[in-house]
PDB file of C-alpha atoms in Angstrom:
ATOM      1  CA  MET A 379    -180.191 106.649   5.116  1.00  0.00           C
ATOM      2  CA  ARG A 380    -180.196 109.988   4.214  1.00  0.00           C
ATOM      3  CA  ASP A 381    -178.192 110.918   1.349  1.00  0.00           C
ATOM      4  CA  PRO A 382    -174.983 112.602   1.700  1.00  0.00           C
ATOM      5  CA  GLN A 383    -175.537 114.870  -0.648  1.00  0.00           C
ATOM      6  CA  ALA A 384    -178.801 116.475   1.136  1.00  0.00           C
ATOM      7  CA  PHE A 385    -176.418 117.347   4.215  1.00  0.00           C
ATOM      8  CA  PRO A 386    -175.733 121.238   4.105  1.00  0.00           C
ATOM      9  CA  VAL A 387    -172.225 121.597   4.460  1.00  0.00           C
ATOM     10  CA  ASN A 388    -171.321 125.754   5.903  1.00  0.00           C
ATOM     11  CA  GLU A 389    -168.791 127.632   3.452  1.00  0.00           C
ATOM     12  CA  ASP A 390    -167.068 128.492   6.232  1.00  0.00           C
ATOM     13  CA  ALA A 391    -166.427 125.050   7.434  1.00  0.00           C
ATOM     14  CA  ARG A 392    -165.317 124.357   3.624  1.00  0.00           C
ATOM     15  CA  LEU A 393    -162.086 126.921   4.374  1.00  0.00           C
ATOM     16  CA  ILE A 394    -160.978 123.868   6.930  1.00  0.00           C
ATOM     17  CA  PRO A 395    -157.811 122.511   4.755  1.00  0.00           C
ATOM     18  CA  MET A 396    -157.299 118.981   4.744  1.00  0.00           C
ATOM     19  CA  TRP A 397    -153.661 119.209   6.550  1.00  0.00           C
ATOM     20  CA  SER A 398    -155.494 121.163   9.568  1.00  0.00           C
ATOM     21  CA  ILE A 399    -157.990 118.564   9.868  1.00  0.00           C
ATOM     22  CA  ILE A 400    -154.900 115.520  10.005  1.00  0.00           C
ATOM     23  CA  ALA A 401    -153.110 118.198  12.293  1.00  0.00           C
ATOM     24  CA  ALA A 402    -155.855 118.442  14.720  1.00  0.00           C
ATOM     25  CA  GLY A 403    -156.453 114.168  14.949  1.00  0.00           C
ATOM     26  CA  ILE A 404    -153.053 113.754  15.679  1.00  0.00           C
ATOM     27  CA  ALA A 405    -152.315 116.762  18.273  1.00  0.00           C
ATOM     28  CA  PHE A 406    -155.637 115.249  19.889  1.00  0.00           C
ATOM     29  CA  VAL A 407    -154.418 111.688  20.160  1.00  0.00           C
ATOM     30  CA  VAL A 408    -150.800 113.139  21.157  1.00  0.00           C
ATOM     31  CA  VAL A 409    -152.761 115.009  24.428  1.00  0.00           C
ATOM     32  CA  GLU A 410    -154.652 111.930  25.294  1.00  0.00           C
ATOM     33  CA  TYR A 411    -151.316 109.387  25.115  1.00  0.00           C
ATOM     34  CA  TYR A 412    -149.869 111.994  27.194  1.00  0.00           C
ATOM     35  CA  TRP A 413    -152.513 112.953  29.883  1.00  0.00           C
ATOM     36  CA  TRP A 414    -153.153 108.773  29.901  1.00  0.00           C
ATOM     37  CA  LEU A 415    -150.470 106.934  29.732  1.00  0.00           C
ATOM     38  CA  ILE A 416    -146.890 109.090  29.723  1.00  0.00           C
ATOM     39  CA  LEU A 417    -148.696 111.529  33.087  1.00  0.00           C
ATOM     40  CA  PRO A 418    -149.713 109.112  35.307  1.00  0.00           C
ATOM     41  CA  ALA A 419    -146.741 107.330  35.014  1.00  0.00           C
ATOM     42  CA  THR A 420    -144.454 110.939  36.639  1.00  0.00           C
ATOM     43  CA  ARG A 421    -146.476 111.057  39.607  1.00  0.00           C
ATOM     44  CA  HIS A 422    -146.111 110.125  42.709  1.00  0.00           C
ATOM     45  CA  HIS A 423    -149.707 110.681  44.448  1.00  0.00           C
ATOM     46  CA  PRO A 424    -153.022 108.729  43.988  1.00  0.00           C
ATOM     47  CA  PRO A 425    -154.900 109.784  40.778  1.00  0.00           C
ATOM     48  CA  ALA A 426    -157.742 111.807  40.779  1.00  0.00           C
ATOM     49  CA  PRO A 427    -161.478 110.593  40.397  1.00  0.00           C
ATOM     50  CA  LEU A 428    -162.269 109.311  36.481  1.00  0.00           C
ATOM     51  CA  GLY A 429    -164.434 111.513  35.897  1.00  0.00           C
ATOM     52  CA  LEU A 430    -162.421 114.110  36.527  1.00  0.00           C
ATOM     53  CA  ARG A 431    -159.236 112.918  34.427  1.00  0.00           C
ATOM     54  CA  VAL A 432    -161.608 112.175  31.189  1.00  0.00           C
ATOM     55  CA  TYR A 433    -163.084 116.245  32.019  1.00  0.00           C
ATOM     56  CA  PHE A 434    -159.725 117.047  31.715  1.00  0.00           C
ATOM     57  CA  ASN A 435    -157.821 114.971  29.747  1.00  0.00           C
ATOM     58  CA  LEU A 436    -160.777 115.099  26.783  1.00  0.00           C
ATOM     59  CA  SER A 437    -160.568 118.969  27.107  1.00  0.00           C
ATOM     60  CA  TRP A 438    -157.464 119.468  26.465  1.00  0.00           C
ATOM     61  CA  GLY A 439    -156.876 117.485  23.522  1.00  0.00           C
ATOM     62  CA  LEU A 440    -160.016 119.297  22.014  1.00  0.00           C
ATOM     63  CA  LEU A 441    -158.527 122.364  22.635  1.00  0.00           C
ATOM     64  CA  ALA A 442    -155.040 121.298  20.944  1.00  0.00           C
ATOM     65  CA  ALA A 443    -157.465 119.927  17.980  1.00  0.00           C
ATOM     66  CA  LEU A 444    -158.936 123.199  17.919  1.00  0.00           C
ATOM     67  CA  TYR A 445    -155.951 125.631  17.148  1.00  0.00           C
ATOM     68  CA  PHE A 446    -154.966 123.671  14.565  1.00  0.00           C
ATOM     69  CA  LEU A 447    -158.501 124.063  12.537  1.00  0.00           C
ATOM     70  CA  MET A 448    -158.443 127.991  14.167  1.00  0.00           C
ATOM     71  CA  VAL A 449    -154.920 127.787  11.839  1.00  0.00           C
ATOM     72  CA  GLY A 450    -156.534 125.990   9.420  1.00  0.00           C
ATOM     73  CA  TYR A 451    -159.232 128.376   8.524  1.00  0.00           C
ATOM     74  CA  VAL A 452    -156.741 131.073   8.910  1.00  0.00           C
ATOM     75  CA  SER A 453    -154.656 130.213   5.813  1.00  0.00           C
ATOM     76  CA  ARG A 454    -157.969 129.848   3.578  1.00  0.00           C
ATOM     77  CA  ASP A 455    -159.412 132.712   5.003  1.00  0.00           C
ATOM     78  CA  ALA A 456    -157.040 135.794   5.259  1.00  0.00           C
ATOM     79  CA  PRO A 457    -156.237 135.251   1.249  1.00  0.00           C
ATOM     80  CA  ARG A 458    -159.908 135.764   0.814  1.00  0.00           C
ATOM     81  CA  ARG A 459    -159.523 138.866   2.235  1.00  0.00           C
ATOM     82  CA  SER A 460    -157.242 140.248   0.681  1.00  0.00           C
ATOM     83  CA  MET A 461    -154.465 139.252   4.016  1.00  0.00           C
ATOM     84  CA  SER A 462    -151.421 138.150   4.497  1.00  0.00           C
ATOM     85  CA  ALA A 463    -152.246 134.129   5.256  1.00  0.00           C
ATOM     86  CA  ARG A 464    -148.443 133.650   6.729  1.00  0.00           C
ATOM     87  CA  PHE A 465    -148.576 137.164   9.125  1.00  0.00           C
ATOM     88  CA  TRP A 466    -151.830 135.490  10.459  1.00  0.00           C
ATOM     89  CA  MET A 467    -150.976 132.050  11.048  1.00  0.00           C
ATOM     90  CA  VAL A 468    -147.697 133.077  12.559  1.00  0.00           C
ATOM     91  CA  ILE A 469    -149.658 135.472  14.525  1.00  0.00           C
ATOM     92  CA  CYS A 470    -152.129 132.588  15.708  1.00  0.00           C
ATOM     93  CA  PHE A 471    -149.678 129.824  16.436  1.00  0.00           C
ATOM     94  CA  VAL A 472    -147.252 133.014  18.587  1.00  0.00           C
ATOM     95  CA  LEU A 473    -149.797 134.660  20.690  1.00  0.00           C
ATOM     96  CA  PRO A 474    -151.460 131.943  22.980  1.00  0.00           C
ATOM     97  CA  GLY A 475    -154.575 130.644  24.286  1.00  0.00           C
ATOM     98  CA  GLY A 476    -156.505 131.655  21.186  1.00  0.00           C
ATOM     99  CA  ILE A 477    -155.517 135.428  21.575  1.00  0.00           C
ATOM    100  CA  GLY A 478    -153.879 135.573  17.683  1.00  0.00           C
ATOM    101  CA  ALA A 479    -157.573 134.157  16.589  1.00  0.00           C
ATOM    102  CA  VAL A 480    -159.485 137.064  18.492  1.00  0.00           C
ATOM    103  CA  LEU A 481    -157.123 139.706  16.914  1.00  0.00           C
ATOM    104  CA  TYR A 482    -158.055 137.668  13.714  1.00  0.00           C
ATOM    105  CA  PHE A 483    -161.237 137.979  14.132  1.00  0.00           C
ATOM    106  CA  LEU A 484    -161.722 141.613  15.423  1.00  0.00           C
ATOM    107  CA  LEU A 485    -159.066 143.230  12.307  1.00  0.00           C
ATOM    108  CA  ARG A 486    -160.018 140.900   9.206  1.00  0.00           C
ATOM    109  CA  LEU A 487    -160.870 142.727   6.879  1.00  0.00           C
ATOM    110  CA  PRO A 488    -164.225 142.268   4.196  1.00  0.00           C
ATOM    111  CA  VAL A 489    -164.362 139.124   1.609  1.00  0.00           C
ATOM    112  CA  THR A 490    -163.221 140.922  -1.973  1.00  0.00           C
ATOM    113  CA  SER A 491    -164.006 139.306  -5.279  1.00  0.00           C
ATOM    114  CA  LEU A 492    -162.801 140.911  -8.700  1.00  0.00           C
ATOM    115  CA  CYS A 493    -163.978 143.212 -11.009  1.00  0.00           C
ATOM    116  CA  ALA A 494    -164.963 141.665 -14.188  1.00  0.00           C
ATOM    117  CA  ALA A 495    -164.024 145.137 -16.320  1.00  0.00           C
ATOM    118  CA  CYS A 496    -160.540 145.085 -14.775  1.00  0.00           C
ATOM    119  CA  GLY A 497    -159.914 143.223 -12.861  1.00  0.00           C
ATOM    120  CA  THR A 498    -159.701 145.455  -9.513  1.00  0.00           C
ATOM    121  CA  HIS A 499    -160.178 143.397  -6.103  1.00  0.00           C
ATOM    122  CA  VAL A 500    -163.438 145.378  -4.632  1.00  0.00           C
ATOM    123  CA  GLN A 501    -165.417 144.269  -1.475  1.00  0.00           C
ATOM    124  CA  ASN A 502    -168.243 142.107  -2.108  1.00  0.00           C
ATOM    125  CA  GLU A 503    -170.655 145.099  -0.692  1.00  0.00           C
ATOM    126  CA  PHE A 504    -169.714 147.368  -3.578  1.00  0.00           C
ATOM    127  CA  HIS A 505    -172.254 148.170  -5.581  1.00  0.00           C
ATOM    128  CA  PHE A 506    -169.821 150.341  -8.193  1.00  0.00           C
ATOM    129  CA  CYS A 507    -165.565 149.415  -8.776  1.00  0.00           C
ATOM    130  CA  PRO A 508    -164.016 152.150  -7.430  1.00  0.00           C
ATOM    131  CA  GLN A 509    -161.207 152.216 -10.203  1.00  0.00           C
ATOM    132  CA  CYS A 510    -163.769 151.834 -13.287  1.00  0.00           C
ATOM    133  CA  ALA A 511    -167.319 152.848 -11.928  1.00  0.00           C
ATOM    134  CA  TYR A 512    -168.675 149.210 -13.596  1.00  0.00           C
ATOM    135  CA  GLN A 513    -171.936 148.541 -11.874  1.00  0.00           C
ATOM    136  CA  LEU A 514    -171.649 144.825 -10.141  1.00  0.00           C
ATOM    137  CA  THR A 515    -174.307 144.458  -7.849  1.00  0.00           C
ATOM    138  CA  ALA A 516    -178.327 145.861  -8.442  1.00  0.00           C
ATOM    139  CA  SER A 517    -178.988 149.110  -6.437  1.00  0.00           C
ATOM    140  CA  CYS A 518    -181.712 151.695  -5.698  1.00  0.00           C
ATOM    141  CA  GLY A 519    -181.213 154.919  -7.761  1.00  0.00           C
ATOM    142  CA  ASN A 520    -182.265 157.091  -5.163  1.00  0.00           C
ATOM    143  CA  CYS A 521    -180.846 155.664  -2.075  1.00  0.00           C
ATOM    144  CA  PHE A 522    -178.065 153.034  -3.439  1.00  0.00           C
ATOM    145  CA  ARG A 523    -178.995 150.156  -1.475  1.00  0.00           C
ATOM    146  CA  SER A 524    -178.368 146.723  -2.422  1.00  0.00           C
ATOM    147  CA  VAL A 525    -181.790 145.745  -4.016  1.00  0.00           C
ATOM    148  CA  ARG A 526    -182.239 142.056  -5.756  1.00  0.00           C
ATOM    149  CA  ILE A 527    -182.848 142.080  -9.199  1.00  0.00           C
ATOM    150  CA  THR A 528    -186.149 140.766  -9.053  1.00  0.00           C
ATOM    151  CA  ASP A 529    -187.528 143.796  -6.893  1.00  0.00           C
ATOM    152  CA  GLN A 530    -189.652 146.372  -8.629  1.00  0.00           C
ATOM    153  CA  PHE A 531    -189.134 149.308  -5.666  1.00  0.00           C
ATOM    154  CA  CYS A 532    -186.287 149.263  -3.825  1.00  0.00           C
ATOM    155  CA  THR A 533    -187.093 148.244   0.354  1.00  0.00           C
ATOM    156  CA  ARG A 534    -185.734 151.117   1.939  1.00  0.00           C
ATOM    157  CA  CYS A 535    -187.149 154.391  -0.017  1.00  0.00           C
ATOM    158  CA  GLY A 536    -189.856 152.774  -1.881  1.00  0.00           C
ATOM    159  CA  HIS A 537    -188.026 154.359  -5.658  1.00  0.00           C
ATOM    160  CA  GLU A 538    -189.636 152.571  -8.725  1.00  0.00           C
ATOM    161  CA  LEU A 539    -186.441 150.435  -9.766  1.00  0.00           C
ATOM    162  CA  ALA A 540    -187.108 150.381 -13.512  1.00  0.00           C
ATOM    163  CA  GLU A 541    -186.511 154.073 -13.758  1.00  0.00           C
ATOM    164  CA  ASP A 542    -183.104 153.598 -12.779  1.00  0.00           C
ATOM    165  CA  HIS A 543    -181.949 151.832 -16.452  1.00  0.00           C
ATOM    166  CA  MET A 544    -180.204 149.096 -15.014  1.00  0.00           C
ATOM    167  CA  PRO A 545    -177.418 147.582 -16.907  1.00  0.00           C
ATOM    168  CA  ALA A 546    -178.486 144.619 -19.281  1.00  0.00           C
ATOM    169  CA  ARG A 547    -176.198 141.815 -17.862  1.00  0.00           C
ATOM    170  CA  LEU A 548    -178.284 142.374 -15.004  1.00  0.00           C
ATOM    171  CA  ARG A 549    -181.447 142.397 -16.370  1.00  0.00           C
ATOM    172  CA  ALA A 550    -180.930 139.150 -18.068  1.00  0.00           C
ATOM    173  CA  ILE A 551    -179.988 137.885 -14.196  1.00  0.00           C
ATOM    174  CA  ALA A 552    -183.798 138.533 -13.417  1.00  0.00           C
ATOM    175  CA  ASP A 553    -185.169 137.054 -16.583  1.00  0.00           C
TER     176      ASP A 553
END
């Protein structure tokens, strides 16, 4: 058997909190209990074919579980993006059928991080801090596109990056 550490875990999958996983499991069990034990006892007509019942029971159980996993994901992802987790969790709970989650994914902001110099929240794709002009990532001095620290020429415009006088802290990472 392979080493468990060898299985790559997606960073987004790690954002689902344990309470959400437990709530999803409970929701799945409750829905299955309702569909298999409570609902058939209240019907006055013959049940549907077994294959159809299994399909609908599992589908509704998985949808209920997915609902709680989605709310848990939003609770951890929203703060990473400098958004209100409580607001988006309420939107996901209140709007039916996953419409809240669709709105969240359509309207969410880019991931932010802190500037090392002044502590301002900046988007990860920024090359310079908007408050203190601190260079956050390596960029081409000609077209200002992202470049890897180890690149010698810009992949977009062909500019020689050695002429840009990259800050020493970025050059130290490349060495």
